[in-house]
Coordinates of C-alpha atoms and ligand atoms in Angstrom, one line a residue:
X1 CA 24.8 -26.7 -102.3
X2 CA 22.6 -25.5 -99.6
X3 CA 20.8 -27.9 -96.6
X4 CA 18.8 -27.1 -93.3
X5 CA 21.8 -29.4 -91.8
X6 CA 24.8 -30.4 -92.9
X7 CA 26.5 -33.1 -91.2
X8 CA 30.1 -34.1 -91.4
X9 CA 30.8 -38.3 -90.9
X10 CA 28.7 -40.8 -92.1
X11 CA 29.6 -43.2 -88.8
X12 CA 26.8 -44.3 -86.5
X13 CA 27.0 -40.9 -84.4
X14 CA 26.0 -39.1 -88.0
X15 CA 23.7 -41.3 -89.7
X16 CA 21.7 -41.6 -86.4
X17 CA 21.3 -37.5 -86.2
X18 CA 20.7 -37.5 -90.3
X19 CA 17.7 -40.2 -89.3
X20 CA 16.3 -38.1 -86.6
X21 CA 16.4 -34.7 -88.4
X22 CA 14.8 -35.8 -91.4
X23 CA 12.3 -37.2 -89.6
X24 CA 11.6 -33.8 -87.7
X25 CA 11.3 -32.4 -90.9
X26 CA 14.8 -31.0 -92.1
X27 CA 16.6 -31.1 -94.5
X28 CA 19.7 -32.7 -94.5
X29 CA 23.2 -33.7 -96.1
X30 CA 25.8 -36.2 -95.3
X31 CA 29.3 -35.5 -95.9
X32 CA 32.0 -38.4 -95.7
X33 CA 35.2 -38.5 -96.4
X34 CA 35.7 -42.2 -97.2
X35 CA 32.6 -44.6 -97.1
X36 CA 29.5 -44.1 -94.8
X37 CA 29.6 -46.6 -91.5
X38 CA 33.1 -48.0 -92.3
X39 CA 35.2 -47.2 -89.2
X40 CA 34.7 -47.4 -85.6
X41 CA 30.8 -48.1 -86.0
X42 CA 31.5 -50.8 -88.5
X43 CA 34.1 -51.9 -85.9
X44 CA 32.3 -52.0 -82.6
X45 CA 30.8 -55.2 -81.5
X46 CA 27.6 -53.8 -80.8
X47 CA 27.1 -54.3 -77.4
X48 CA 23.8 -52.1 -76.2
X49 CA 24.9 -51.3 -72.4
X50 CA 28.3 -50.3 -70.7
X51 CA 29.9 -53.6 -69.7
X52 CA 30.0 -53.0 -65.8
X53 CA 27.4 -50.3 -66.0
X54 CA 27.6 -49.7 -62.4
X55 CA 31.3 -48.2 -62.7
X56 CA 30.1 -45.4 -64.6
X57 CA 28.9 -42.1 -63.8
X58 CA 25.4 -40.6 -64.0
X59 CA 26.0 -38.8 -67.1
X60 CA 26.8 -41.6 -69.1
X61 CA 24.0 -44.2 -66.8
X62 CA 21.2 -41.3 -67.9
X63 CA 22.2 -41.4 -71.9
X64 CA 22.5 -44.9 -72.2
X65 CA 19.4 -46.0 -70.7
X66 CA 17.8 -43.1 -72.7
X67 CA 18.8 -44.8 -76.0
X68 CA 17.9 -48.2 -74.3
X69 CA 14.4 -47.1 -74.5
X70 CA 14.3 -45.7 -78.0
X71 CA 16.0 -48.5 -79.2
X72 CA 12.9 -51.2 -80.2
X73 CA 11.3 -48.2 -81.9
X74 CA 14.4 -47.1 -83.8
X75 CA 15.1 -50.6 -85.3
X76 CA 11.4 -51.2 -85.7
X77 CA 11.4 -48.0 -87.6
X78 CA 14.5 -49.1 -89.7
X79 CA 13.1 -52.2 -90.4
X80 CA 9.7 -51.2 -91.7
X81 CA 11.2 -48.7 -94.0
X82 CA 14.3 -50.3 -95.7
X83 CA 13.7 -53.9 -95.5
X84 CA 16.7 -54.7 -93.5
X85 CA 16.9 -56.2 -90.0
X86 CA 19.4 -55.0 -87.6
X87 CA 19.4 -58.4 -85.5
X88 CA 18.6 -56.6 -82.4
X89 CA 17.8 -58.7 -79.5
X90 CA 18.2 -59.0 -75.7
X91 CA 20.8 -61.6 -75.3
X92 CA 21.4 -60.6 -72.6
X93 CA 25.2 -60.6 -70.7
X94 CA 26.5 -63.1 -68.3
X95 CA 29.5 -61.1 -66.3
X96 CA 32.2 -63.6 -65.0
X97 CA 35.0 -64.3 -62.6
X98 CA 35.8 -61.8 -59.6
X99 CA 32.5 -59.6 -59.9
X100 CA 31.6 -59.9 -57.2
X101 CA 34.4 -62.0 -55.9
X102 CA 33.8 -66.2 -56.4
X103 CA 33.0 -67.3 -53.2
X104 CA 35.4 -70.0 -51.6
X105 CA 34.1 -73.2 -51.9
X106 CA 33.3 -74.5 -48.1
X107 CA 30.9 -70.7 -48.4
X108 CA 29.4 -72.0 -51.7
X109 CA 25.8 -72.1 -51.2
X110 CA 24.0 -69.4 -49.0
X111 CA 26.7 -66.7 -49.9
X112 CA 25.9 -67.5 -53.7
X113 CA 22.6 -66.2 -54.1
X114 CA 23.8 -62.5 -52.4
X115 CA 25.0 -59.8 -54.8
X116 CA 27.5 -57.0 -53.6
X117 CA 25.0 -54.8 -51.9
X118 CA 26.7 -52.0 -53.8
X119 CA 25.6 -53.5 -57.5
X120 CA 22.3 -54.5 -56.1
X121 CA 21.7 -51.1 -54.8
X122 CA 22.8 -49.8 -58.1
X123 CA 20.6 -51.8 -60.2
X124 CA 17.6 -51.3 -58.4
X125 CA 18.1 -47.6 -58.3
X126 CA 18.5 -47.4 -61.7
X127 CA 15.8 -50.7 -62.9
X128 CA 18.2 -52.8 -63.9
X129 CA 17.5 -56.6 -63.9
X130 CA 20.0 -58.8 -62.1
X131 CA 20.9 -62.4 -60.8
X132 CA 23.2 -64.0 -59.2
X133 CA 23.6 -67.3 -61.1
X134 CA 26.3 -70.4 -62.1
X135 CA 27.8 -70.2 -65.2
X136 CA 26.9 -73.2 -66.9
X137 CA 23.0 -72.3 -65.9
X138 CA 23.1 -69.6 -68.8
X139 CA 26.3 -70.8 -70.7
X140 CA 27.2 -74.8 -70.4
X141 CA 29.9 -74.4 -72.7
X142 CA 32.0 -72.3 -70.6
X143 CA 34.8 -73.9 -69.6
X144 CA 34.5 -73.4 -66.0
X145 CA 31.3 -73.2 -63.9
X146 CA 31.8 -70.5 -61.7
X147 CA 29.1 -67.7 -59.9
X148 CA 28.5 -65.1 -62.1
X149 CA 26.4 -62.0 -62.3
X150 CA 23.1 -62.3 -64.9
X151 CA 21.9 -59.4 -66.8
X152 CA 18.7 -60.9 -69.0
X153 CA 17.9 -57.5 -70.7
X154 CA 20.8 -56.4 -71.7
X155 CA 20.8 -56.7 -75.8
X156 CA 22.9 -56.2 -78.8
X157 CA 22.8 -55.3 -82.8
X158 CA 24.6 -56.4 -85.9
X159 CA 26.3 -53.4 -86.5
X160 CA 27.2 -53.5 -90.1
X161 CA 23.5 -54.1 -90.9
X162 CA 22.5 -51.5 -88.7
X163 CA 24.6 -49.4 -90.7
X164 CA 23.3 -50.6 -93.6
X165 CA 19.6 -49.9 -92.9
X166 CA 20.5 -45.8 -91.5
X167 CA 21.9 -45.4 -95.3
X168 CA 19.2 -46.6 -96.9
X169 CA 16.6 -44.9 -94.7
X170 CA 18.6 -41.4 -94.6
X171 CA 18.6 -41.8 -98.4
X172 CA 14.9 -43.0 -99.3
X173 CA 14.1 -40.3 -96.4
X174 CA 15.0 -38.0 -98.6
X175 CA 18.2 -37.3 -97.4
X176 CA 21.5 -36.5 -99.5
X177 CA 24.9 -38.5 -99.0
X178 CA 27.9 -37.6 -100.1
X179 CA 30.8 -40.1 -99.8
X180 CA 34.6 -39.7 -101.2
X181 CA 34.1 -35.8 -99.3
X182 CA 36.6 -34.8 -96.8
X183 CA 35.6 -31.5 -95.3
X184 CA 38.8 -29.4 -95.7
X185 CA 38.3 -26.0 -94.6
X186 CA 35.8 -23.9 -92.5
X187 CA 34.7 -20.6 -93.7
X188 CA 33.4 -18.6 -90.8
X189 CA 32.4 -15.0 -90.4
X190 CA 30.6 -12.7 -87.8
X191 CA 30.4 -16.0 -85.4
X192 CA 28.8 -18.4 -87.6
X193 CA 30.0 -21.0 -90.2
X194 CA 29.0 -19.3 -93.7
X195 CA 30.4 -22.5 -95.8
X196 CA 32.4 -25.6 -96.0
X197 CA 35.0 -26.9 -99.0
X198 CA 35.5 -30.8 -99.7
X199 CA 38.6 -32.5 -101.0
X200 CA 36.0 -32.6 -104.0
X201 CA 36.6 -28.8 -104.6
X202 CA 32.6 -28.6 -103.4
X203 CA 31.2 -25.8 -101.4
X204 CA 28.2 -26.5 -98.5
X205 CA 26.0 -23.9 -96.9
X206 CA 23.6 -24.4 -94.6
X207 CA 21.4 -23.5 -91.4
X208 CA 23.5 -25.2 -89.4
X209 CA 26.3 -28.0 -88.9
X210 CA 27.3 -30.5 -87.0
X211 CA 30.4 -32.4 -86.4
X212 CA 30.2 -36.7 -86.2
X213 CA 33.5 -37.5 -86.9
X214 CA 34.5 -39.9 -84.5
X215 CA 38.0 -40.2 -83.6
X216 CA 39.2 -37.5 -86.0
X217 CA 36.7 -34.8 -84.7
X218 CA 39.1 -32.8 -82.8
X219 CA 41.4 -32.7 -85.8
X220 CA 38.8 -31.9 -88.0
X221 CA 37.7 -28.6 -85.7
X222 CA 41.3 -27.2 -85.9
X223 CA 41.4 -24.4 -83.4
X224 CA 37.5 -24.1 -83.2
X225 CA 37.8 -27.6 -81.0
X226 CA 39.1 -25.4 -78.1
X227 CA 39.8 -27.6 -75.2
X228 CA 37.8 -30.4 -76.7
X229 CA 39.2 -33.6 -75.9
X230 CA 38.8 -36.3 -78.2
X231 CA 41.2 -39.2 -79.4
X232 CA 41.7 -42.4 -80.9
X233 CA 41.5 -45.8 -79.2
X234 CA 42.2 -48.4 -81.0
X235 CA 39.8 -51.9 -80.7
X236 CA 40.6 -55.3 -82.4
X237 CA 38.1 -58.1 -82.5
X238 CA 38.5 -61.7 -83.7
X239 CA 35.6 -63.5 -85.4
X240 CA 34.8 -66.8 -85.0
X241 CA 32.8 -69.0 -87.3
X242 CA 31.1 -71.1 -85.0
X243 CA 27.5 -73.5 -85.1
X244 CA 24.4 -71.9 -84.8
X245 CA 23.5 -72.0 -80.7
X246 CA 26.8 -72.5 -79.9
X247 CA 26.5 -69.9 -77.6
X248 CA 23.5 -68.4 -76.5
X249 CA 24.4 -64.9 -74.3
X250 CA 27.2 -62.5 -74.4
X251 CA 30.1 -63.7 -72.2
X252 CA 31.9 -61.1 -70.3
X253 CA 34.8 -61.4 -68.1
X254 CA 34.9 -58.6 -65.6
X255 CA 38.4 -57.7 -64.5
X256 CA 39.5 -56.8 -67.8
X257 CA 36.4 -56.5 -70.3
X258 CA 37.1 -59.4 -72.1
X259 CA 33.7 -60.4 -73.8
X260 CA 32.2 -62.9 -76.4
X261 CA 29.0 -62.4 -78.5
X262 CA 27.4 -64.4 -80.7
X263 CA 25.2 -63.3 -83.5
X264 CA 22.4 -65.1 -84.9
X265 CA 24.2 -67.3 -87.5
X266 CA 27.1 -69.1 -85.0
X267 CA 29.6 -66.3 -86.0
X268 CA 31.1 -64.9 -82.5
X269 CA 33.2 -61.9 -81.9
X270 CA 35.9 -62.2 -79.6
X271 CA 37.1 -58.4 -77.7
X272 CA 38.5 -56.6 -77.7
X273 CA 41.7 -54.1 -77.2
X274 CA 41.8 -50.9 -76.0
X275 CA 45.3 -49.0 -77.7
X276 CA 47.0 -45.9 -77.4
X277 CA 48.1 -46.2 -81.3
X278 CA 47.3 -43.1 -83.2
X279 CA 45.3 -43.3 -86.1
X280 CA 47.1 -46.5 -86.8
X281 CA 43.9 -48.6 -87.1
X282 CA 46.0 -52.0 -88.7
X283 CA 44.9 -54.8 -86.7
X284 CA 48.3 -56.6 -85.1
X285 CA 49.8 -60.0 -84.7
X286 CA 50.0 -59.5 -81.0
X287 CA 46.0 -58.7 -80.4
X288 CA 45.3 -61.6 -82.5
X289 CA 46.9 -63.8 -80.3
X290 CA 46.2 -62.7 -76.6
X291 CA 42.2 -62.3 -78.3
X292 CA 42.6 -66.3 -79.7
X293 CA 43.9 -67.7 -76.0
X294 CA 41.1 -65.5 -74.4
X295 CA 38.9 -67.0 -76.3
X296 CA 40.0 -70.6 -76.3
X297 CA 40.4 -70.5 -72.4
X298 CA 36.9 -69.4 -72.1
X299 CA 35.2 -71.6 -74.7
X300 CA 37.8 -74.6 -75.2
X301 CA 36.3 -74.7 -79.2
X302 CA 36.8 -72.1 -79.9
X303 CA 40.1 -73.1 -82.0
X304 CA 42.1 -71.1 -84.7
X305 CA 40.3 -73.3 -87.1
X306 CA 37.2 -71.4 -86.0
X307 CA 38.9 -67.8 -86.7
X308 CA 37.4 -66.1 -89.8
X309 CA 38.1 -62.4 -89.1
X310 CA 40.4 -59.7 -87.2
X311 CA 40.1 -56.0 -87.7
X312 CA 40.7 -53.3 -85.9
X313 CA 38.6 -49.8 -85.1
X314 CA 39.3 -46.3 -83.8
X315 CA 37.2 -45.6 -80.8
X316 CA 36.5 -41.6 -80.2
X317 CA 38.1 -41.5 -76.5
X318 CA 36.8 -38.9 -73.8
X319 CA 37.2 -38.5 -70.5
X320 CA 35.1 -40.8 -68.2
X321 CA 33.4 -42.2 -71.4
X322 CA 31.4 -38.6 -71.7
X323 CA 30.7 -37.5 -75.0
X324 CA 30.0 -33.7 -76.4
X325 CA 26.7 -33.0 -77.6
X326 CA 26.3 -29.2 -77.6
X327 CA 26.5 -25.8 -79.8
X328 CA 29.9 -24.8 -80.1
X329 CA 30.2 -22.0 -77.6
X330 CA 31.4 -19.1 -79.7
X331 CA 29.8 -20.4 -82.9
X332 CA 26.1 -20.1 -83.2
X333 CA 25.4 -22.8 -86.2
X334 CA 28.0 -25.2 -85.0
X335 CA 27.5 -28.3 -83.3
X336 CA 29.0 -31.2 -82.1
X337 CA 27.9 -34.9 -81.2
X338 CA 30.9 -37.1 -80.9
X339 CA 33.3 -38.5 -78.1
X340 CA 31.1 -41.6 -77.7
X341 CA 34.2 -43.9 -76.7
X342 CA 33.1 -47.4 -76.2
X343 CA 29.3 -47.0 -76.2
X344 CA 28.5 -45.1 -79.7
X345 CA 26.2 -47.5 -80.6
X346 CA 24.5 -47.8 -77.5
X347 CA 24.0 -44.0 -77.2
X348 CA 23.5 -43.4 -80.8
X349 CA 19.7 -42.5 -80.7
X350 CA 19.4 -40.9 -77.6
X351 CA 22.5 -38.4 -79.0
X352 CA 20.9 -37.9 -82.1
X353 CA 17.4 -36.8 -80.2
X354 CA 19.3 -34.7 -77.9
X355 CA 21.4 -33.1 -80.6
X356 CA 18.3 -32.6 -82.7
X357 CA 16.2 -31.5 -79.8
X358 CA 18.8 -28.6 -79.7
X359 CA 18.5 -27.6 -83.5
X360 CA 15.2 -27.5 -83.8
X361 CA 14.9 -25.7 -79.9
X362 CA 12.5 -28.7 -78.8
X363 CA 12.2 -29.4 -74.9
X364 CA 15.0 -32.3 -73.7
X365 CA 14.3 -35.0 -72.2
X366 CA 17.3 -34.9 -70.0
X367 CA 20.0 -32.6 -68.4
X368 CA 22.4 -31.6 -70.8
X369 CA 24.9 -30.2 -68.8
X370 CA 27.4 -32.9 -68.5
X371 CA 27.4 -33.4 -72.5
X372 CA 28.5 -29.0 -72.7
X373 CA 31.5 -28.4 -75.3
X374 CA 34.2 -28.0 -72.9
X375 CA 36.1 -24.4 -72.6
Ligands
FAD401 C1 36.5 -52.8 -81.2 C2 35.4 -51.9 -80.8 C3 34.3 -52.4 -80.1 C4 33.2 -51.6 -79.8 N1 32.2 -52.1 -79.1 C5 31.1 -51.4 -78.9 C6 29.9 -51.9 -78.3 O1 29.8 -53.1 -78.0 N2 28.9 -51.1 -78.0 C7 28.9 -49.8 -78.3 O2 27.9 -49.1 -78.0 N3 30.0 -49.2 -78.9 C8 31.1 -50.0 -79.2 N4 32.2 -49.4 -79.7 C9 32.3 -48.0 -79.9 C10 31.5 -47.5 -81.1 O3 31.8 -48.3 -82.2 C11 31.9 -46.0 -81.3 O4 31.7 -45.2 -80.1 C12 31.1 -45.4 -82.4 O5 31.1 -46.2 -83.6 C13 31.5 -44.0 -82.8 O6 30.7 -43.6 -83.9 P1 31.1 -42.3 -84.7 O7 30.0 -42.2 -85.7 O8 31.3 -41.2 -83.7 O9 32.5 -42.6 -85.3 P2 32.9 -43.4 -86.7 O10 32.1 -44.6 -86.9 O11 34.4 -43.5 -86.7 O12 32.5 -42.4 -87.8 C14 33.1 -41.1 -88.0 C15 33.1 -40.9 -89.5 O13 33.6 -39.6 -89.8 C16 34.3 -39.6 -91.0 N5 35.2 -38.4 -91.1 C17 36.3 -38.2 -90.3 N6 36.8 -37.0 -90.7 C18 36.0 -36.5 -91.7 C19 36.1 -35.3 -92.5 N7 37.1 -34.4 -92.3 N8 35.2 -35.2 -93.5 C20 34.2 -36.1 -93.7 N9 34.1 -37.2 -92.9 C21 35.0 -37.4 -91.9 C22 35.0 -40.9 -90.9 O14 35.5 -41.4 -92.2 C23 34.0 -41.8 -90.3 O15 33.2 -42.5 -91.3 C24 33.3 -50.2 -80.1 C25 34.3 -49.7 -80.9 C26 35.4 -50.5 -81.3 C27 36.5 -50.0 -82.1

């Protein structure tokens, strides 16, 4: 079987390239070895900005506020073509507790309405709206009113949906999926990928391919991965069936990155971990309860009664949250977009231009020197 592109995952990372490369014109297959949009990116909570987006460095700032902007045409685009909506919207994100540090109480008053002149300076730099507000001004159900930092625009999307509406359009786009398919082996001559083999015994040629699978990407490129550094992270998140409006913003507690979002319907995801376990993605007893007292401390109903889900997710670590997006540097039809770490959905349409952009030798948008395979 032959394709323009083929590309190998069907998580958010691939789906979102598949979108963007049929829609430049290619053509395209999917391979993936289990079922498309069932690990990490089903996983993730779905969270459209880093959480302290100041503590991170310019590569990953530039990216994310990259996708930012494509994001109300992507979903629109999604939504007009398959029918199903994404439940993107700007929540927005309260950030709680030390950030910057509660002021005592005799200062409470004039102090409150300063931000650390370091965050300020960050977010005007970079046009990010912020306030210095009271808790229970944006979230009365809190259990403690305490100064916290606002961030109106920050928004979120259901992710399973969103996954949901990338396979349909990849597929009524006229693009081929191919699920049960573990790529196995690489056949490469005269510095270029000639073919791939599936566990299905299938053969792929193409133009060109590139490599979306997540956490098991280094694994997957053998000793082509060079010094790539890639790994698994493990995430667990509780769910919560709560009432509708129970809580109106995502809830995020700074020191450790301890957050709550709800989603349209009252449900509310309580996260999450981050693991050094492997590919052991089996959600544990242990997560479930430091994840339930988090969350009950926070929002007081938030009760075991509440608790409807727990699962667990393999997050593709890289160092300083930087992700590869580049031609393999001795193979000319190889390519890689992966190493997302905590922000794959956030990032997933600016990747997917920039990777594309690359393929089809278009002008970027950005500088992609920090995302360079490393060697
Ligand atoms: C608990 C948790 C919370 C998160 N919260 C957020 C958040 O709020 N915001 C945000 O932006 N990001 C978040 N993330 C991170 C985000 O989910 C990931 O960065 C993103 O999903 C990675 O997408 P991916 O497509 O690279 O990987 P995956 O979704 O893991 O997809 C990789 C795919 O490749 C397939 N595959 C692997 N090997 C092969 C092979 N040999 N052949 C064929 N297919 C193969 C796999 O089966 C898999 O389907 C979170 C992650 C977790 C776990």
């Amino acid at each position: 079987m032959s394709s323009d592109v083929v590309v190998i995952g069907g998580g958010i990372a691939g789906l979102a390239t598949a979108s963007e490369l049929l829609r430049m014109g290619a053509s395209v297959t999917v391979l993936e070895r289990n079922r498309c949009g069932k690990e990490a990116s089903w996983a993730g909570a779905g969270i459209l900005s880093p959480l302290l987006p100041w503590d991170y460095s310019d590569s990953v700032t530039q990216l994310t506020q990259f996708s930012n902007r494509l994001f109300p045409q992507f979903i629109e685009g999604l939504r007009t073509k398959t029918g199903i909506d994404p439940e993107y919207q700007a929540s927005g994100m309260l950030v709680l507790s030390d950030f910057p540090a509660e002021p005592q109480e005799e200062t409470r008053g004039e102090s409150e309405d300063e931000l650390d002149p370091a965050v300020e300076a960050w977010c005007i730099r970079r046009g990010f709206p912020m306030k210095r507000v009271r808790s229970h001004e944006i979230a009365p159900m809190l259990a403690r009113d305490e100064a916290a930092l606002w961030l109106p625009e920050v928004c979120q999307v259901r992710n399973p949906r969103l996954l949901q509406a990338l396979v349909k359009d990849v597929e009524g786009s006229g693009g081929v999926i191919v699920e049960h398919a573990e790529v196995t082996s690489w056949k490469i001559e005269r510095g270029r990928v000639q073919s791939i083999s599936t566990s299905r015994g299938e053969e792929y040629s193409a133009a060109n391919f590139i490599v979306t699978a997540g956490a098991w990407s280094r694994q997957l490129l053998g000793q082509h991965a060079l010094k790539l550094n890639i790994w698994p992270v493990r995430g667990q998140i509780l769910l919560f069936k709560a009432q509708a409006g129970l809580l109106g913003t995502i809830v995020l507690q700074g020191q450790d990155n301890f957050y709550l979002i709800p989603r349209r319907d009252g449900h509310i995801l309580a996260g999450s971990t981050i693991e050094e376990a492997g590919f052991d993605h089996r959600p544990s007893a242990t997560a479930r309860n430091a994840l339930l007292a988090r969350a009950h401390t926070l929002v007081p109903v938030l009760t075991e009664e509440l608790l409807a889900g727990h699962w667990a997710g393999l997050r593709p670590g890289s160092p300083h949250n930087i992700p590869i997006i580049d031609r393999h540097p001795d193979i000319s039809n190889l390519y890689l977009n992966s190493g997302h770490y905590r922000y794959g959905v956030t990032m997933a349409p600016g990747s997917a231009r920039l990777v594309s952009n690359m393929i089809l030798n278009k002008v970027q948008p950005l500088d992609i020197a920090p995302y360079r395979w490393p060697v």
